[in-house]
Short mmCIF file of C-alpha atoms in Angstrom, two decimals:
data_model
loop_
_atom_site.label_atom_id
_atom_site.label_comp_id
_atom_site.label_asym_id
_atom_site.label_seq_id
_atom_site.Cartn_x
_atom_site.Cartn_y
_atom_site.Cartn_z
CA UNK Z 1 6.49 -52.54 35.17
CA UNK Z 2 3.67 -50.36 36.37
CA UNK Z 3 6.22 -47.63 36.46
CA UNK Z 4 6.41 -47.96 33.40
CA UNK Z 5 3.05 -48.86 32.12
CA UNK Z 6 2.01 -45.42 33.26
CA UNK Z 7 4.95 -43.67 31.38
CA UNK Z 8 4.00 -45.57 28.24
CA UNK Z 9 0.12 -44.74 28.83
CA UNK Z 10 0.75 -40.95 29.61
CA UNK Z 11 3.23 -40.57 26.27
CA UNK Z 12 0.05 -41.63 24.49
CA UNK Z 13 -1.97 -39.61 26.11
CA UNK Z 14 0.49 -36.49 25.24
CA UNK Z 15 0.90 -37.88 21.87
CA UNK Z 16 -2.74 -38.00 21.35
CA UNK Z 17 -3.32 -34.62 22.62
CA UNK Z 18 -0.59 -32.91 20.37
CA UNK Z 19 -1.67 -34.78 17.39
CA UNK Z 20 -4.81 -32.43 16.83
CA UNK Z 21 -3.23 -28.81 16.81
CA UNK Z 22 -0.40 -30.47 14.40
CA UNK Z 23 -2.97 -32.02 11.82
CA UNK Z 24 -4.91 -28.38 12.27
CA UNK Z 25 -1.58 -26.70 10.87
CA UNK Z 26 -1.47 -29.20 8.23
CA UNK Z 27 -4.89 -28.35 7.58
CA UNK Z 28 -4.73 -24.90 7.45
CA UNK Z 29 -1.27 -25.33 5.62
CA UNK Z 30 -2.82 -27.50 2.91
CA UNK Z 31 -6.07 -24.81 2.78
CA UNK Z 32 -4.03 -22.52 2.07
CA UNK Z 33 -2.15 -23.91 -0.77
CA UNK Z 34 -4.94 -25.22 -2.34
CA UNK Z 35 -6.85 -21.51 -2.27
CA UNK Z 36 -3.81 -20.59 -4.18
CA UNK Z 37 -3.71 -22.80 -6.83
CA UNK Z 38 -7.69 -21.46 -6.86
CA UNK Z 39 -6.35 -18.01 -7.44
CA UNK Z 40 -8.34 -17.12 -4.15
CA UNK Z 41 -7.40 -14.85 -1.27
CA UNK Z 42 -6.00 -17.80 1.35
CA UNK Z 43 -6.13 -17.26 4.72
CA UNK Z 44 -3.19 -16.39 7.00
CA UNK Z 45 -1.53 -19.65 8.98
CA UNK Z 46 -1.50 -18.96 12.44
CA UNK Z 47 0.78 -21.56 13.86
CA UNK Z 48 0.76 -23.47 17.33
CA UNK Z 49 4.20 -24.33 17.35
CA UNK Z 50 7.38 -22.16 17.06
CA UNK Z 51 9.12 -24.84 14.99
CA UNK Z 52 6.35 -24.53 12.17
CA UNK Z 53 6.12 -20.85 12.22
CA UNK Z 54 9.01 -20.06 9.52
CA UNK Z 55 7.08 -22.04 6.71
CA UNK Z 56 3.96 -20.85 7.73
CA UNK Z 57 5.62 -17.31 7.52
CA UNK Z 58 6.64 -18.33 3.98
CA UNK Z 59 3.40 -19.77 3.14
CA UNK Z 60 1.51 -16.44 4.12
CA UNK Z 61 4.12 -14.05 2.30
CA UNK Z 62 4.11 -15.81 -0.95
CA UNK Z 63 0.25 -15.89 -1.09
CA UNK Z 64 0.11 -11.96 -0.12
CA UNK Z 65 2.60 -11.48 -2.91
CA UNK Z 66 0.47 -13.79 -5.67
CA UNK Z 67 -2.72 -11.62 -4.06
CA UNK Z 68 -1.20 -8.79 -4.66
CA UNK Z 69 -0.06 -9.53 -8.54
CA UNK Z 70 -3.36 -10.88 -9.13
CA UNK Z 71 -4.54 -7.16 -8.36
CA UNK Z 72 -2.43 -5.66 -10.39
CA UNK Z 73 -2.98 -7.61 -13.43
CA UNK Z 74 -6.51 -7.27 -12.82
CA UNK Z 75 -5.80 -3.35 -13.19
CA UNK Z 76 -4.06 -3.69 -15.73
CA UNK Z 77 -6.62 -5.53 -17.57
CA UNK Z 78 -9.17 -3.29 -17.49
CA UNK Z 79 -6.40 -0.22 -17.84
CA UNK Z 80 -5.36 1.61 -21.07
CA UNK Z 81 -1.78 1.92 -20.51
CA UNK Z 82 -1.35 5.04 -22.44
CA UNK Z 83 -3.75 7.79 -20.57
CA UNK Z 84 -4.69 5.32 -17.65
CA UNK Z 85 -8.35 5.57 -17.85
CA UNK Z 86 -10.56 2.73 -18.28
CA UNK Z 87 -9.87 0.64 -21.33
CA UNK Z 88 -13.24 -0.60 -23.43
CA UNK Z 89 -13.17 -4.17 -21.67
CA UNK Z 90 -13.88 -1.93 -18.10
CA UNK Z 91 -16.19 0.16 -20.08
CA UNK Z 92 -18.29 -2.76 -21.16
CA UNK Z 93 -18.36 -4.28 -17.53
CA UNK Z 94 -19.43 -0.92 -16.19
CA UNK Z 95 -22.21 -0.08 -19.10
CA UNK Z 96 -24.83 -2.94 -17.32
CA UNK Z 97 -24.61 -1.13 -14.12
CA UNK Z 98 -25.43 2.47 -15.52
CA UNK Z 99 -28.30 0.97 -17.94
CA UNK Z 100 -29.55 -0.60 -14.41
CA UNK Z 101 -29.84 3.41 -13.38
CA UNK Z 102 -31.64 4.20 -16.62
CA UNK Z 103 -34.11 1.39 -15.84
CA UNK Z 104 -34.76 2.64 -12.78
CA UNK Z 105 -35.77 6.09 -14.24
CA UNK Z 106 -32.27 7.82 -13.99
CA UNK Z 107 -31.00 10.02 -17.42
CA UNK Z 108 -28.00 8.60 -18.25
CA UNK Z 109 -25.75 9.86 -21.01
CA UNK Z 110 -23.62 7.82 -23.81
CA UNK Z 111 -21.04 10.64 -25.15
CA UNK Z 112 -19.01 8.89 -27.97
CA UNK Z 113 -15.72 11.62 -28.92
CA UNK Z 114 -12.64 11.51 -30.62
CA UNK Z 115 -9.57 14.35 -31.56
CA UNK Z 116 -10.12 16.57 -34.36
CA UNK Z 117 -7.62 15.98 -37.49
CA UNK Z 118 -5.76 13.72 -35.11
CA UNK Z 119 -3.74 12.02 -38.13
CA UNK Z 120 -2.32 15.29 -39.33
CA UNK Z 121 -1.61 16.02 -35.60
CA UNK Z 122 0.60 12.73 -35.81
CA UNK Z 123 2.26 13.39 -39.22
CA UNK Z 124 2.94 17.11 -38.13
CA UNK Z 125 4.62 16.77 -34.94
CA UNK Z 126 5.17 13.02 -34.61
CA UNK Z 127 3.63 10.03 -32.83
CA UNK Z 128 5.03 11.56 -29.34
CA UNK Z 129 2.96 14.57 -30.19
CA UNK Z 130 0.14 12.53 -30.72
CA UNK Z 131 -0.11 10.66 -27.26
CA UNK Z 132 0.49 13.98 -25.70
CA UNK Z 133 -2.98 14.86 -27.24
CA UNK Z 134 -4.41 11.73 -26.13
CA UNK Z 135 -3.18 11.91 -22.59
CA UNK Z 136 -4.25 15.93 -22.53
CA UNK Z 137 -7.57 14.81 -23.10
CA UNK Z 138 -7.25 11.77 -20.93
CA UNK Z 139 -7.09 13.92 -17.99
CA UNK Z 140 -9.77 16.85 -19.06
CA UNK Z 141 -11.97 13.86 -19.16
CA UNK Z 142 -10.70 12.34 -15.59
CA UNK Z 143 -10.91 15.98 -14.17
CA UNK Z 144 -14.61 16.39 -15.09
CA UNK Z 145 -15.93 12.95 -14.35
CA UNK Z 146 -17.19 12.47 -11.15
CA UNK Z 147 -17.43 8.69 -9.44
CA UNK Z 148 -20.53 8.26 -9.75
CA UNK Z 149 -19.55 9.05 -14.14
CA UNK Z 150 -17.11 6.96 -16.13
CA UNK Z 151 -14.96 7.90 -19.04
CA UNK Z 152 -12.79 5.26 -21.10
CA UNK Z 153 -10.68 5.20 -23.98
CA UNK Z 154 -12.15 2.45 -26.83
CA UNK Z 155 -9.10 2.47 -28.59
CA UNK Z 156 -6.82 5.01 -30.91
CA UNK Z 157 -8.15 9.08 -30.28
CA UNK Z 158 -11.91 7.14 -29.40
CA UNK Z 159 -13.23 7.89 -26.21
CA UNK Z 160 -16.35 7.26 -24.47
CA UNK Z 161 -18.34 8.84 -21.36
CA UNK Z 162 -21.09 7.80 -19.20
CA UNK Z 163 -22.89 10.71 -17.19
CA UNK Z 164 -25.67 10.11 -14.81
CA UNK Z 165 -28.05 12.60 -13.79
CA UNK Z 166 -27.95 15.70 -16.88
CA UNK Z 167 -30.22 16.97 -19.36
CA UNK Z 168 -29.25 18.51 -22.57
CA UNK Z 169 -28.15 21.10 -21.36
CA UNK Z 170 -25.98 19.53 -18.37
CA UNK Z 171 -24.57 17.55 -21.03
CA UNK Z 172 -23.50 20.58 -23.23
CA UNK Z 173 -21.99 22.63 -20.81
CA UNK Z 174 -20.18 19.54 -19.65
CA UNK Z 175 -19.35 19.35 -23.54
CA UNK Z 176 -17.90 23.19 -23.30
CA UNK Z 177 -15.98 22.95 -20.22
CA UNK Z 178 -14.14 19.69 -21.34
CA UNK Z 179 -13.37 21.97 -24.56
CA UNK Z 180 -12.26 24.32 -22.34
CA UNK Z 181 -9.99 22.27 -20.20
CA UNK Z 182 -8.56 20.57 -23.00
CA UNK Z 183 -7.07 23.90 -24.13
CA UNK Z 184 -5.79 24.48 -21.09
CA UNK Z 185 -4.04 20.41 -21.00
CA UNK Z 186 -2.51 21.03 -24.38
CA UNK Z 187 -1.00 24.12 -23.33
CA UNK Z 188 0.59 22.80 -20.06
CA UNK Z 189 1.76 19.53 -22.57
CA UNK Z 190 3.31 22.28 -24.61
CA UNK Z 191 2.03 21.22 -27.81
CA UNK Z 192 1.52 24.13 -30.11
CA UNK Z 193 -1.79 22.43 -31.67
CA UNK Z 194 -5.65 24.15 -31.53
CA UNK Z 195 -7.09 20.86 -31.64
CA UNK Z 196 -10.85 19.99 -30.87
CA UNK Z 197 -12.85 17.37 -30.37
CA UNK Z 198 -16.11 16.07 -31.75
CA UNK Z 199 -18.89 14.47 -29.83
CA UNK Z 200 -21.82 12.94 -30.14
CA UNK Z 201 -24.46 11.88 -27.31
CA UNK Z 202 -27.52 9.79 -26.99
CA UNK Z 203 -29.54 8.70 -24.07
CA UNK Z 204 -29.25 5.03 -22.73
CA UNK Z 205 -33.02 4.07 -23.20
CA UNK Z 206 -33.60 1.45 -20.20
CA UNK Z 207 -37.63 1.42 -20.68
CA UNK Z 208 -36.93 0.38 -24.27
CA UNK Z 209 -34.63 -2.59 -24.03
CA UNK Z 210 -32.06 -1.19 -24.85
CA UNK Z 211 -27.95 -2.57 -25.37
CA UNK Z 212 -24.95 -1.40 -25.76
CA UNK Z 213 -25.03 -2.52 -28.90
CA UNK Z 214 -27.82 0.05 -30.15
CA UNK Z 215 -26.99 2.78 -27.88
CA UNK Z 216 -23.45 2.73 -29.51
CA UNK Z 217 -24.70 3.10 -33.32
CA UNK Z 218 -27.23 5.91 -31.61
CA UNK Z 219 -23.94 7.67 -30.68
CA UNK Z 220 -21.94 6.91 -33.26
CA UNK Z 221 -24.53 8.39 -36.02
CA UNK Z 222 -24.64 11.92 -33.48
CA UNK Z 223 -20.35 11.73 -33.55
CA UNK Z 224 -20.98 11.47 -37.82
CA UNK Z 225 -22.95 14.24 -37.64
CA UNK Z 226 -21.11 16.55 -35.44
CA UNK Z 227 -18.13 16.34 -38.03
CA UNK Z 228 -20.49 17.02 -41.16
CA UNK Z 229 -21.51 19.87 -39.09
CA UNK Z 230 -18.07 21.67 -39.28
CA UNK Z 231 -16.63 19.48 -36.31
CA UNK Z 232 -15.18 21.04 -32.61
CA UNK Z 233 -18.73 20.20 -31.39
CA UNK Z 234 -21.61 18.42 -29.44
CA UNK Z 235 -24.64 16.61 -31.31
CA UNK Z 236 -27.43 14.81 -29.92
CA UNK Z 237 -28.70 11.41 -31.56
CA UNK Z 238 -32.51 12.18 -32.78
CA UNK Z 239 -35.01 11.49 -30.22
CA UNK Z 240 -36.29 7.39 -30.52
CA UNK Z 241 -39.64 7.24 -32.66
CA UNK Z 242 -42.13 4.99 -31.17
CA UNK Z 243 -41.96 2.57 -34.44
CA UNK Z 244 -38.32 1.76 -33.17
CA UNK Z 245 -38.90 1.27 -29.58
CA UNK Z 246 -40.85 -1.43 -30.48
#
């Protein structure tokens, strides 16, 4: 009987002692699931026992494989599929951050440009023709922004470009070599167009309050102008009057 006793008292005792590490893989198991039905990142399972290590194997490959599609759509949401440059959903997040820098006393450009005759582009050579142009410029514009810049297509032949630390004339001979470059992308696209572009640039005003909202129109009013003027070219917005920073 005491034999026994002591067999019964030291399978509790084991029982006991194994009970802990198996509730912490249940833990860590059920942590895990529930991070992914949080669409967050869940931590690897690191089992104690070889018999639970093929689900917790499973566990921690489907939740790298649900991390990694949440990436990607994530890219892809803020992508233009066409040209691959920022779309105007990752422009938007990224225009707080650069009016931050003009706030802090940084010259930060808002270049607002689209193709030249891009319609007649399309009806001349075809649609194909006509995303070849947009992709040409696509990477001119990737070429000659650095990190630290950011350049994003709004939507059709729209594009728009945020360039820290230029003055006027920074910004135009940035403005001439993209010309220049674009030339040479339409060439190596082989399309057989002289096409130009027409921009127009304003400076994000961070001691003024100032939004996206009003630094847009700003831009949008030099890009009207630029095309009166003959088109194939740069204009500035009109310096801010004190009456309308106020």
């Amino acid at each position: 009987v005491l034999t026994l006793i002591a067999v019964l008292l030291l399978l509790v005792v084991v029982v006991v002692r194994l009970r802990r590490p198996v509730l912490q893989d249940i833990d860590a198991a059920m942590e895990a699931l529930a991070c992914l039905t949080r669409n967050e990142s869940a931590p690897p399972i690191v089992t104690r026992y070889v018999e639970f290590a093929p689900a917790a194997a499973d566990i921690n490959r489907i939740a790298q494989q649900l991390h990694d599609q949440r990436e990607q759509l994530a890219r892809l949401s803020l992508t233009d599929p066409l040209t691959g440059l920022p779309n105007r959903r990752a422009f938007e997040n990224r225009f707080p951050q650069m009016l931050g820098l003009a706030e802090r006393g940084n010259s930060v450009a808002l270049i607002l440009l689209d193709v030249d005759h891009f319609k007649s582009i399309n009806d001349r050579f075809g649609h194909g023709a006509g995303d070849r142009a947009l992709i040409a410029l696509a990477n001119s514009l990737r070429t000659l922004t650095r990190s630290s810049d950011m350049a994003a297509r709004l939507a059709g032949d729209e594009f728009a470009v945020l360039l820290s630390g230029l003055d006027d004339n920074g910004v135009l001979a940035w403005y001439r070599r993209l010309s220049d470059h674009l030339q040479s992308e339409l060439r190596a696209a082989d399309l057989e167009v002289d096409s130009t572009v027409s921009a127009g640039q304003t400076w994000l005003l961070g001691a003024a309050g100032d939004n996206i909202e009003q630094a847009f129109a700003r831009a949008d009013h030099a890009l009207y102008r630029a095309k009166a003027l003959g088109r194939g070219q740069l204009a500035f917005a009109a310096p801010m009057s004190a009456k309308d920073a106020g």
